[in-house]
Short mmCIF file of C-alpha atoms in Angstrom, two decimals:
data_model
loop_
_atom_site.label_atom_id
_atom_site.label_comp_id
_atom_site.label_asym_id
_atom_site.label_seq_id
_atom_site.Cartn_x
_atom_site.Cartn_y
_atom_site.Cartn_z
CA MET A 692 -25.83 16.59 0.22
CA HIS A 693 -23.27 14.24 -1.30
CA ILE A 694 -21.15 12.36 1.25
CA PRO A 695 -18.15 10.68 -0.35
CA PRO A 696 -17.08 7.17 0.65
CA ARG A 697 -14.83 7.22 3.73
CA VAL A 698 -11.41 5.55 3.75
CA LEU A 699 -9.10 5.28 6.75
CA THR A 700 -5.33 4.99 6.47
CA VAL A 701 -3.29 3.65 9.39
CA ALA A 702 0.29 4.51 8.54
CA GLY A 703 3.37 6.65 9.14
CA SER A 704 4.04 10.22 8.10
CA ASP A 705 6.45 11.10 5.27
CA SER A 706 7.58 14.67 5.90
CA GLY A 707 8.58 14.98 2.23
CA GLY A 708 4.98 14.32 1.16
CA GLY A 709 5.67 11.55 -1.36
CA ALA A 710 4.68 8.43 0.56
CA GLY A 711 2.99 7.41 3.81
CA ILE A 712 -0.05 9.21 5.20
CA GLN A 713 0.48 12.13 2.85
CA ALA A 714 0.42 9.96 -0.28
CA ASP A 715 -2.56 8.03 1.05
CA LEU A 716 -4.70 11.12 1.63
CA LYS A 717 -3.79 12.63 -1.76
CA THR A 718 -4.72 9.38 -3.50
CA MET A 719 -8.01 9.09 -1.64
CA LEU A 720 -8.97 12.64 -2.60
CA ALA A 721 -7.93 12.11 -6.22
CA LEU A 722 -10.22 9.07 -6.41
CA GLY A 723 -13.26 10.83 -4.99
CA THR A 724 -13.23 9.56 -1.40
CA HIS A 725 -12.83 11.19 2.00
CA GLY A 726 -9.53 10.18 3.56
CA MET A 727 -9.00 9.93 7.31
CA SER A 728 -5.85 8.99 9.19
CA VAL A 729 -4.40 7.18 12.16
CA LEU A 730 -0.76 8.17 12.51
CA THR A 731 1.54 5.35 13.64
CA ALA A 732 4.96 6.96 13.26
CA VAL A 733 6.70 10.21 12.35
CA THR A 734 9.64 10.16 9.98
CA ALA A 735 12.19 12.80 9.04
CA GLN A 736 12.29 12.02 5.34
CA ASN A 737 13.14 13.69 2.05
CA SER A 738 14.09 12.76 -1.51
CA LEU A 739 17.40 11.31 -0.29
CA GLY A 740 16.04 8.90 2.33
CA VAL A 741 14.82 8.55 5.90
CA GLN A 742 16.92 10.47 8.40
CA GLY A 743 14.93 9.45 11.47
CA ALA A 744 11.77 7.62 12.57
CA TRP A 745 9.79 7.66 15.82
CA ASP A 746 6.87 5.37 16.64
CA LEU A 747 3.79 6.75 18.34
CA PRO A 748 2.66 4.98 21.53
CA ALA A 749 0.17 2.17 21.00
CA GLU A 750 -2.40 4.01 23.13
CA ALA A 751 -2.20 7.02 20.78
CA VAL A 752 -2.81 4.77 17.78
CA ARG A 753 -5.72 3.06 19.51
CA ALA A 754 -7.28 6.41 20.52
CA GLN A 755 -7.05 7.84 17.01
CA PHE A 756 -8.63 4.72 15.53
CA ARG A 757 -11.52 4.67 17.99
CA SER A 758 -12.15 8.40 17.55
CA VAL A 759 -12.58 8.04 13.82
CA VAL A 760 -14.31 4.66 13.58
CA ASP A 761 -16.73 5.11 16.48
CA ASP A 762 -18.01 8.48 15.24
CA ILE A 763 -17.41 8.79 11.49
CA GLY A 764 -16.96 5.18 10.45
CA ALA A 765 -15.05 3.89 7.44
CA GLN A 766 -15.98 1.93 4.34
CA ALA A 767 -12.45 0.63 3.82
CA VAL A 768 -9.15 0.69 5.73
CA LYS A 769 -5.58 0.68 4.47
CA THR A 770 -2.54 -0.06 6.64
CA GLY A 771 1.03 1.01 5.92
CA MET A 772 4.07 1.53 8.15
CA LEU A 773 3.72 -0.45 11.38
CA SER A 774 7.31 -0.75 12.50
CA SER A 775 7.08 -2.60 15.83
CA ALA A 776 5.44 -5.81 16.99
CA GLU A 777 3.39 -3.81 19.51
CA LEU A 778 1.95 -1.56 16.81
CA VAL A 779 1.25 -4.48 14.48
CA GLU A 780 -0.59 -6.34 17.25
CA THR A 781 -2.52 -3.22 18.31
CA VAL A 782 -3.70 -2.47 14.78
CA ALA A 783 -4.55 -6.11 14.05
CA GLU A 784 -6.73 -6.20 17.17
CA LEU A 785 -8.55 -3.03 16.07
CA LEU A 786 -9.08 -4.31 12.53
CA ALA A 787 -10.47 -7.63 13.76
CA GLY A 788 -13.58 -5.80 14.97
CA LEU A 789 -14.40 -4.27 11.57
CA ARG A 790 -16.63 -5.58 8.79
CA VAL A 791 -15.20 -3.55 5.92
CA PRO A 792 -12.48 -4.29 3.33
CA VAL A 793 -8.93 -4.01 4.67
CA VAL A 794 -5.88 -3.49 2.46
CA VAL A 795 -2.61 -4.42 4.19
CA ASP A 796 0.55 -2.99 2.65
CA PRO A 797 3.27 -4.78 4.66
CA VAL A 798 5.82 -1.97 4.40
CA GLY A 799 9.33 -3.32 5.00
CA VAL A 800 11.77 -0.84 3.50
CA SER A 801 11.59 2.63 1.98
CA LYS A 802 12.25 3.41 -1.68
CA HIS A 803 15.78 4.35 -0.60
CA GLY A 804 16.43 1.05 1.20
CA ASP A 805 15.80 2.30 4.75
CA ALA A 806 14.33 -0.35 7.08
CA LEU A 807 10.80 0.56 8.22
CA LEU A 808 9.86 -2.73 9.89
CA ALA A 809 11.74 -4.23 12.82
CA ALA A 810 12.80 -7.85 12.36
CA THR A 811 11.03 -8.62 15.64
CA ALA A 812 7.72 -7.49 14.09
CA LEU A 813 7.76 -9.97 11.21
CA ASP A 814 6.10 -12.76 13.16
CA ALA A 815 3.29 -10.40 14.19
CA VAL A 816 2.74 -9.33 10.58
CA ARG A 817 2.52 -12.98 9.51
CA GLY A 818 0.49 -14.20 12.46
CA VAL A 819 -2.01 -11.46 13.25
CA LEU A 820 -1.98 -8.68 10.63
CA LEU A 821 -2.13 -10.55 7.33
CA PRO A 822 -5.11 -12.66 8.48
CA THR A 823 -7.16 -9.44 8.79
CA ALA A 824 -6.52 -8.46 5.16
CA THR A 825 -9.01 -8.52 2.35
CA VAL A 826 -6.02 -7.83 0.12
CA ALA A 827 -2.31 -7.91 0.99
CA THR A 828 -0.08 -5.89 -1.37
CA PRO A 829 3.59 -6.84 -0.88
CA ASN A 830 6.31 -5.95 -3.34
CA LEU A 831 8.95 -8.55 -4.21
CA ASP A 832 11.34 -7.48 -1.43
CA GLU A 833 8.52 -7.72 1.11
CA VAL A 834 7.54 -11.16 -0.21
CA ALA A 835 11.10 -12.35 0.36
CA GLN A 836 11.20 -10.77 3.82
CA LEU A 837 7.93 -12.39 4.89
CA THR A 838 8.09 -15.77 3.16
CA GLY A 839 11.65 -16.40 1.97
CA VAL A 840 10.36 -16.79 -1.61
CA ARG A 841 12.56 -14.89 -4.06
CA VAL A 842 10.95 -13.91 -7.34
CA GLU A 843 13.44 -13.96 -10.19
CA GLU A 844 10.98 -14.10 -13.07
CA GLU A 845 7.29 -13.70 -13.74
CA ALA A 846 6.59 -17.42 -13.32
CA ASP A 847 7.74 -17.21 -9.69
CA MET A 848 4.98 -14.75 -8.79
CA ARG A 849 2.37 -17.50 -8.50
CA ARG A 850 4.48 -19.28 -5.86
CA ALA A 851 5.01 -15.96 -4.04
CA ALA A 852 1.27 -15.33 -3.96
CA GLY A 853 0.62 -18.79 -2.55
CA ALA A 854 3.14 -18.20 0.24
CA ILE A 855 1.45 -14.91 1.18
CA LEU A 856 -2.05 -16.46 1.02
CA ASP A 857 -0.88 -19.13 3.46
CA PHE A 858 -0.82 -16.40 6.13
CA GLY A 859 -4.55 -15.79 5.76
CA PRO A 860 -5.42 -12.78 3.56
CA ARG A 861 -8.35 -13.37 1.20
CA TRP A 862 -6.42 -12.00 -1.79
CA ALA A 863 -2.75 -11.35 -2.54
CA LEU A 864 -1.61 -8.65 -4.95
CA ILE A 865 2.04 -9.36 -5.73
CA LYS A 866 3.61 -6.20 -7.14
CA GLY A 867 6.14 -7.04 -9.82
CA GLY A 868 7.43 -3.54 -10.49
CA HIS A 869 10.89 -4.50 -9.18
CA LEU A 870 11.10 -7.44 -11.58
CA THR A 871 13.91 -6.86 -14.05
CA ALA A 872 12.63 -6.17 -17.54
CA GLY A 873 13.14 -9.18 -19.78
CA ARG A 874 12.66 -11.79 -17.03
CA GLY A 875 9.39 -12.95 -18.52
CA SER A 876 7.75 -9.53 -18.14
CA GLY A 877 9.04 -7.94 -21.34
CA ASP A 878 8.87 -4.18 -21.11
CA SER A 879 5.72 -4.17 -18.97
CA ALA A 880 5.26 -3.85 -15.21
CA VAL A 881 3.22 -6.86 -14.15
CA ASP A 882 1.32 -7.56 -10.93
CA LEU A 883 -0.51 -10.75 -9.97
CA LEU A 884 -3.80 -10.64 -8.09
CA THR A 885 -5.12 -13.99 -6.84
CA ASP A 886 -7.22 -15.57 -4.14
CA GLY A 887 -5.70 -18.97 -4.85
CA THR A 888 -8.42 -19.82 -7.36
CA GLU A 889 -8.90 -16.80 -9.60
CA GLU A 890 -5.87 -15.16 -11.21
CA HIS A 891 -5.70 -11.68 -12.67
CA TRP A 892 -2.46 -10.54 -14.33
CA LEU A 893 -2.31 -6.75 -14.38
CA ARG A 894 0.06 -5.27 -16.95
CA ALA A 895 1.06 -1.72 -17.77
CA PRO A 896 3.88 -0.14 -19.77
CA ARG A 897 7.07 0.64 -17.88
CA HIS A 898 7.95 4.33 -17.79
CA ASP A 899 11.53 5.58 -17.94
CA ASN A 900 11.17 7.82 -14.91
CA ARG A 901 13.29 7.48 -11.76
CA HIS A 902 10.86 9.57 -9.69
CA THR A 903 8.80 6.74 -8.21
CA HIS A 904 8.67 7.53 -4.48
CA GLY A 905 5.35 6.46 -2.94
CA THR A 906 4.22 3.89 -5.48
CA GLY A 907 3.41 1.18 -2.94
CA CYS A 908 1.47 3.47 -0.60
CA THR A 909 -0.36 4.97 -3.55
CA LEU A 910 -1.41 1.62 -5.02
CA ALA A 911 -2.69 0.28 -1.70
CA SER A 912 -4.61 3.50 -1.01
CA ALA A 913 -6.10 3.52 -4.50
CA LEU A 914 -7.20 -0.07 -3.99
CA ALA A 915 -8.83 0.81 -0.66
CA ALA A 916 -10.56 3.84 -2.21
CA GLN A 917 -12.03 1.74 -5.00
CA LEU A 918 -13.21 -0.91 -2.53
CA ALA A 919 -14.90 1.82 -0.47
CA LYS A 920 -16.72 2.88 -3.65
CA GLY A 921 -18.12 -0.62 -4.03
CA ASP A 922 -15.78 -2.23 -6.55
CA THR A 923 -15.02 -5.93 -6.37
CA VAL A 924 -11.40 -6.77 -5.56
CA PRO A 925 -10.46 -7.46 -9.22
CA GLN A 926 -12.20 -4.23 -10.35
CA ALA A 927 -10.50 -2.24 -7.61
CA ALA A 928 -7.07 -3.67 -8.42
CA ALA A 929 -7.42 -2.84 -12.12
CA ALA A 930 -8.53 0.72 -11.38
CA ALA A 931 -5.73 1.18 -8.83
CA LYS A 932 -3.15 -0.10 -11.33
CA ALA A 933 -4.38 2.39 -13.95
CA TYR A 934 -4.22 5.28 -11.49
CA VAL A 935 -0.71 4.38 -10.29
CA THR A 936 0.56 3.93 -13.83
CA GLY A 937 -0.50 7.48 -14.68
CA ALA A 938 1.00 8.80 -11.45
CA LEU A 939 4.29 7.03 -12.22
CA ALA A 940 4.42 8.44 -15.74
CA ALA A 941 3.97 11.95 -14.31
CA GLY A 942 6.42 11.55 -11.38
CA PHE A 943 8.50 14.68 -10.93
CA ARG A 944 11.88 15.79 -9.60
CA LEU A 945 11.84 17.05 -6.02
CA GLY A 946 15.00 17.73 -4.04
CA ALA A 947 18.30 16.09 -4.92
CA GLY A 948 17.17 12.44 -4.92
CA ILE A 949 14.13 10.41 -5.95
CA GLY A 950 11.01 12.48 -6.48
CA PRO A 951 7.40 11.37 -5.93
CA VAL A 952 4.74 10.04 -8.24
CA ASP A 953 2.18 12.70 -9.16
CA HIS A 954 -1.02 12.04 -7.25
CA GLY A 955 -2.76 14.88 -9.06
CA TRP A 956 -1.91 13.78 -12.60
CA ARG A 957 -5.52 13.46 -13.71
CA TRP A 958 -6.44 16.87 -12.38
CA ARG A 959 -3.39 18.49 -13.94
CA GLY A 960 -4.12 16.79 -17.25
CA ALA A 961 -7.65 18.18 -17.20
CA HIS A 962 -6.36 21.71 -16.64
#
């Protein structure tokens, strides 16, 4: 009997299915792992934006986590939307007891610009959540929100990574997808993975496709899935980048706004 590697996502629900828990579980399945979930929030969300969001009680988050970890276990954990200081502190406390890779995606805003992290929770993210991370995966807006460092060109990404590493994660993966083409990145989407000593610049072609909802969740989940399969952090980041690049290229229209990346692009290509 083959038992796939187990990956746990601790994140919010996206009712439109493009990001959040839904994107995480699709990604984990696509990469050959068994995804499990701890729901932290429910959103009313579609291709146009987030119409409402409701946090779950901390005790519900704690109970879900213990139910999964104490019985099934996990070989990697990924965190996403943790919108309040109480939820950040609760999840950080739970993660501190684990001895498996943890990918922290410090979700700040949605693709549509909707705030998903209370300003009062920022100190908790910096002080207790990021120190639990094997890899932290902020985009450029989240870097600015957490550190005040604004990345205007590719050369600034090294300084951004250093500011994130100062909060305690072992590795920082600075996602440069929002970097304007021509600011040192040419026509490629570039990310920087570093532990402060090693540097890995991950490049992929930019795709002219506006349907990019869920890219951050998908990358972090792909990274966690690869770590659960035994990859090193640099190997996992490269594989996650390749998967997300394909999903971005195949992103499709859904509703009247921004559609999702295609988590099943490899399967569809094979059929």
